[in-house]
Amino acid sequence: RVSGRRITLCAFLWICGGFLVILYVMDDNLAIMVLQLAGKFGISGAFVLVYIVASEIFPTSIRNTGMGACSLAARVGAFSAPLVTGYFGVEDS
């Protein structure tokens, strides 16, 4: 049995990673903007699919608690990312 959602999730993550890796070798401003937008498309699609896949993982009796825990972990990661990059000295170019 092939699970279409998980394959689609992996594809979105590979799209994001691929475009953002290619971004490092580009010098043209237009190409950089297009690659950033394509990477954003990949991660946005993956973010939407994560909620669908996560809701299928948990049994019905604890689905709300499980989805709340996943949402909490996502939000902690989102607000701690700038702090982590600031701690390690990564600067915007």
Coordinates of N, CA and C in Angstrom, one line a residue:
R1 N 0.8 -1.2 0.0 CA 0.0 0.0 0.0 C 0.9 1.2 0.0
V2 N 0.6 2.1 -0.9 CA 1.4 3.4 -1.0 C 0.6 4.5 -0.3
S3 N 1.2 5.2 0.6 CA 0.6 6.3 1.3 C 0.9 7.6 0.5
G4 N -0.1 8.1 -0.1 CA 0.1 9.3 -0.9 C 0.5 10.6 -0.1
R5 N 0.0 10.7 1.1 CA 0.3 11.9 1.8 C 1.7 11.9 2.3
R6 N 2.2 10.8 2.7 CA 3.6 10.8 3.2 C 4.6 11.0 2.0
I7 N 4.3 10.5 0.9 CA 5.1 10.7 -0.3 C 5.1 12.1 -0.7
T8 N 3.9 12.7 -0.6 CA 3.7 14.1 -1.0 C 4.5 15.0 0.0
L9 N 4.4 14.7 1.3 CA 5.1 15.4 2.3 C 6.6 15.4 2.1
C10 N 7.1 14.2 1.8 CA 8.6 14.1 1.5 C 8.9 14.9 0.2
A11 N 8.1 14.9 -0.8 CA 8.3 15.6 -2.0 C 8.4 17.1 -1.7
F12 N 7.5 17.6 -0.9 CA 7.5 19.1 -0.5 C 8.8 19.4 0.2
L13 N 9.2 18.5 1.2 CA 10.4 18.8 1.9 C 11.6 18.8 1.0
W14 N 11.7 17.8 0.1 CA 12.8 17.8 -0.9 C 12.8 19.0 -1.8
I15 N 11.6 19.5 -2.2 CA 11.5 20.7 -3.0 C 12.1 21.9 -2.3
C16 N 11.7 22.0 -1.0 CA 12.2 23.1 -0.2 C 13.7 23.0 0.0
G17 N 14.2 21.8 0.4 CA 15.7 21.7 0.6 C 16.5 21.9 -0.7
G18 N 16.0 21.3 -1.8 CA 16.7 21.4 -3.1 C 16.8 22.9 -3.5
F19 N 15.8 23.6 -3.5 CA 15.8 25.0 -3.9 C 16.7 25.8 -3.0
L20 N 16.6 25.6 -1.7 CA 17.4 26.4 -0.8 C 18.9 26.0 -0.9
V21 N 19.2 24.8 -1.2 CA 20.7 24.4 -1.4 C 21.2 25.1 -2.7
I22 N 20.4 25.1 -3.7 CA 20.8 25.7 -5.0 C 21.0 27.2 -4.8
L23 N 20.2 27.8 -3.8 CA 20.3 29.2 -3.6 C 21.7 29.7 -3.2
Y24 N 22.5 28.9 -2.6 CA 23.8 29.3 -2.2 C 24.8 29.6 -3.3
V25 N 24.5 29.0 -4.5 CA 25.4 29.2 -5.6 C 25.0 30.3 -6.6
M26 N 23.8 30.9 -6.3 CA 23.3 31.9 -7.2 C 23.8 33.3 -6.9
D27 N 24.0 34.1 -7.9 CA 24.4 35.5 -7.8 C 23.4 36.5 -8.3
D28 N 22.5 36.1 -9.2 CA 21.5 37.0 -9.7 C 20.4 37.2 -8.7
N29 N 20.0 38.5 -8.5 CA 18.9 38.8 -7.6 C 17.6 38.2 -7.9
L30 N 17.2 38.2 -9.2 CA 16.0 37.6 -9.6 C 15.9 36.1 -9.4
A31 N 17.0 35.4 -9.7 CA 17.1 34.0 -9.4 C 17.0 33.7 -7.9
I32 N 17.7 34.5 -7.1 CA 17.6 34.3 -5.7 C 16.2 34.4 -5.2
M33 N 15.5 35.4 -5.7 CA 14.1 35.6 -5.2 C 13.2 34.5 -5.7
V34 N 13.4 34.0 -6.9 CA 12.6 32.9 -7.4 C 12.9 31.6 -6.6
L35 N 14.1 31.4 -6.3 CA 14.5 30.2 -5.5 C 13.9 30.3 -4.1
Q36 N 14.0 31.5 -3.5 CA 13.4 31.7 -2.2 C 11.9 31.4 -2.1
L37 N 11.2 31.9 -3.1 CA 9.8 31.7 -3.2 C 9.4 30.2 -3.5
A38 N 10.3 29.5 -4.3 CA 10.0 28.1 -4.5 C 10.3 27.3 -3.2
G39 N 11.3 27.7 -2.5 CA 11.6 27.0 -1.2 C 10.5 27.3 -0.2
K40 N 9.9 28.5 -0.2 CA 8.8 28.8 0.7 C 7.6 28.0 0.3
F41 N 7.4 27.8 -1.0 CA 6.3 27.0 -1.5 C 6.4 25.6 -0.9
G42 N 7.6 25.0 -1.0 CA 7.8 23.7 -0.5 C 7.6 23.5 1.0
I43 N 8.1 24.4 1.8 CA 7.9 24.3 3.2 C 6.5 24.6 3.6
S44 N 5.8 25.5 2.9 CA 4.4 25.8 3.2 C 3.5 24.6 2.9
G45 N 3.8 23.9 1.8 CA 3.0 22.7 1.5 C 3.3 21.6 2.5
A46 N 4.5 21.5 2.9 CA 4.8 20.5 3.9 C 4.1 20.8 5.2
F47 N 4.1 22.1 5.6 CA 3.5 22.5 6.8 C 2.0 22.1 6.9
V48 N 1.3 22.3 5.7 CA -0.1 22.0 5.6 C -0.3 20.5 5.8
L49 N 0.5 19.7 5.1 CA 0.4 18.3 5.1 C 0.7 17.7 6.5
V50 N 1.6 18.3 7.2 CA 2.0 17.8 8.5 C 0.7 17.7 9.4
Y51 N -0.2 18.7 9.4 CA -1.4 18.6 10.2 C -2.2 17.4 9.8
I52 N -2.4 17.1 8.5 CA -3.2 16.0 8.1 C -2.6 14.7 8.5
V53 N -1.3 14.5 8.3 CA -0.6 13.3 8.6 C -0.6 13.1 10.1
A54 N -0.4 14.2 10.9 CA -0.3 14.0 12.4 C -1.7 13.7 12.9
S55 N -2.8 14.2 12.3 CA -4.1 13.8 12.8 C -4.4 12.3 12.5
E56 N -3.8 11.8 11.5 CA -4.0 10.3 11.2 C -3.2 9.4 12.1
I57 N -2.2 9.9 12.7 CA -1.3 9.1 13.5 C -2.0 8.8 14.9
F58 N -2.6 9.8 15.5 CA -3.2 9.6 16.8 C -4.5 8.9 16.8
P59 N -4.8 8.1 17.7 CA -6.2 7.5 17.8 C -7.2 8.6 18.2
T60 N -8.4 8.3 17.9 CA -9.5 9.3 18.1 C -9.6 9.8 19.6
S61 N -9.3 8.9 20.5 CA -9.5 9.3 21.9 C -8.5 10.3 22.4
I62 N -7.3 10.4 21.8 CA -6.3 11.4 22.2 C -5.9 12.3 21.1
R63 N -6.7 12.4 20.1 CA -6.3 13.2 18.9 C -6.2 14.6 19.2
N64 N -7.1 15.2 20.0 CA -7.0 16.6 20.4 C -5.7 16.9 21.2
T65 N -5.4 16.0 22.1 CA -4.2 16.2 22.9 C -3.0 16.1 22.1
G66 N -2.9 15.1 21.2 CA -1.8 14.9 20.3 C -1.5 16.1 19.4
M67 N -2.6 16.6 18.8 CA -2.5 17.7 17.9 C -2.1 19.0 18.6
G68 N -2.6 19.1 19.9 CA -2.1 20.3 20.7 C -0.7 20.2 21.0
A69 N -0.2 19.0 21.3 CA 1.3 18.8 21.6 C 2.1 19.1 20.4
C70 N 1.6 18.7 19.2 CA 2.4 18.9 18.0 C 2.4 20.4 17.6
S71 N 1.2 21.1 17.9 CA 1.2 22.5 17.6 C 2.1 23.3 18.6
L72 N 2.1 22.8 19.8 CA 3.0 23.5 20.8 C 4.5 23.3 20.4
A73 N 4.9 22.1 19.9 CA 6.2 21.9 19.5 C 6.6 22.8 18.3
A74 N 5.6 22.9 17.4 CA 5.9 23.7 16.2 C 6.0 25.2 16.6
R75 N 5.2 25.7 17.5 CA 5.3 27.1 17.9 C 6.6 27.4 18.7
V76 N 7.0 26.4 19.5 CA 8.3 26.6 20.2 C 9.5 26.6 19.2
G77 N 9.4 25.8 18.2 CA 10.5 25.8 17.2 C 10.5 27.1 16.4
A78 N 9.3 27.6 16.2 CA 9.2 28.9 15.4 C 9.7 30.1 16.1
F79 N 9.4 30.2 17.4 CA 9.9 31.4 18.1 C 11.3 31.2 18.6
S80 N 11.8 30.0 18.7 CA 13.2 29.8 19.2 C 14.2 29.8 18.0
A81 N 13.8 29.7 16.8 CA 14.7 29.7 15.6 C 15.5 31.0 15.5
P82 N 14.9 32.2 15.7 CA 15.7 33.4 15.6 C 16.7 33.5 16.8
L83 N 16.3 33.0 17.9 CA 17.2 33.0 19.1 C 18.4 32.1 18.9
V84 N 18.2 30.9 18.3 CA 19.3 30.0 18.0 C 20.2 30.5 17.0
T85 N 19.7 31.1 15.9 CA 20.6 31.7 14.9 C 21.4 32.8 15.4
G86 N 20.7 33.6 16.3 CA 21.5 34.7 17.0 C 22.5 34.3 17.9
Y87 N 22.3 33.1 18.6 CA 23.2 32.6 19.5 C 24.5 32.1 18.8
F88 N 24.3 31.5 17.6 CA 25.4 30.9 16.9 C 26.1 31.9 16.0
G89 N 25.6 33.1 16.0 CA 26.3 34.2 15.2 C 25.9 34.2 13.7
V90 N 24.8 33.7 13.3 CA 24.4 33.7 11.9 C 23.8 35.0 11.7
E91 N 24.3 35.7 10.7 CA 23.8 37.1 10.3 C 23.1 37.1 9.0
D92 N 22.1 38.0 8.8 CA 21.5 38.2 7.5 C 22.5 38.9 6.6
S93 N 22.4 38.5 5.3 CA 23.3 39.2 4.4 C 22.6 40.2 3.6

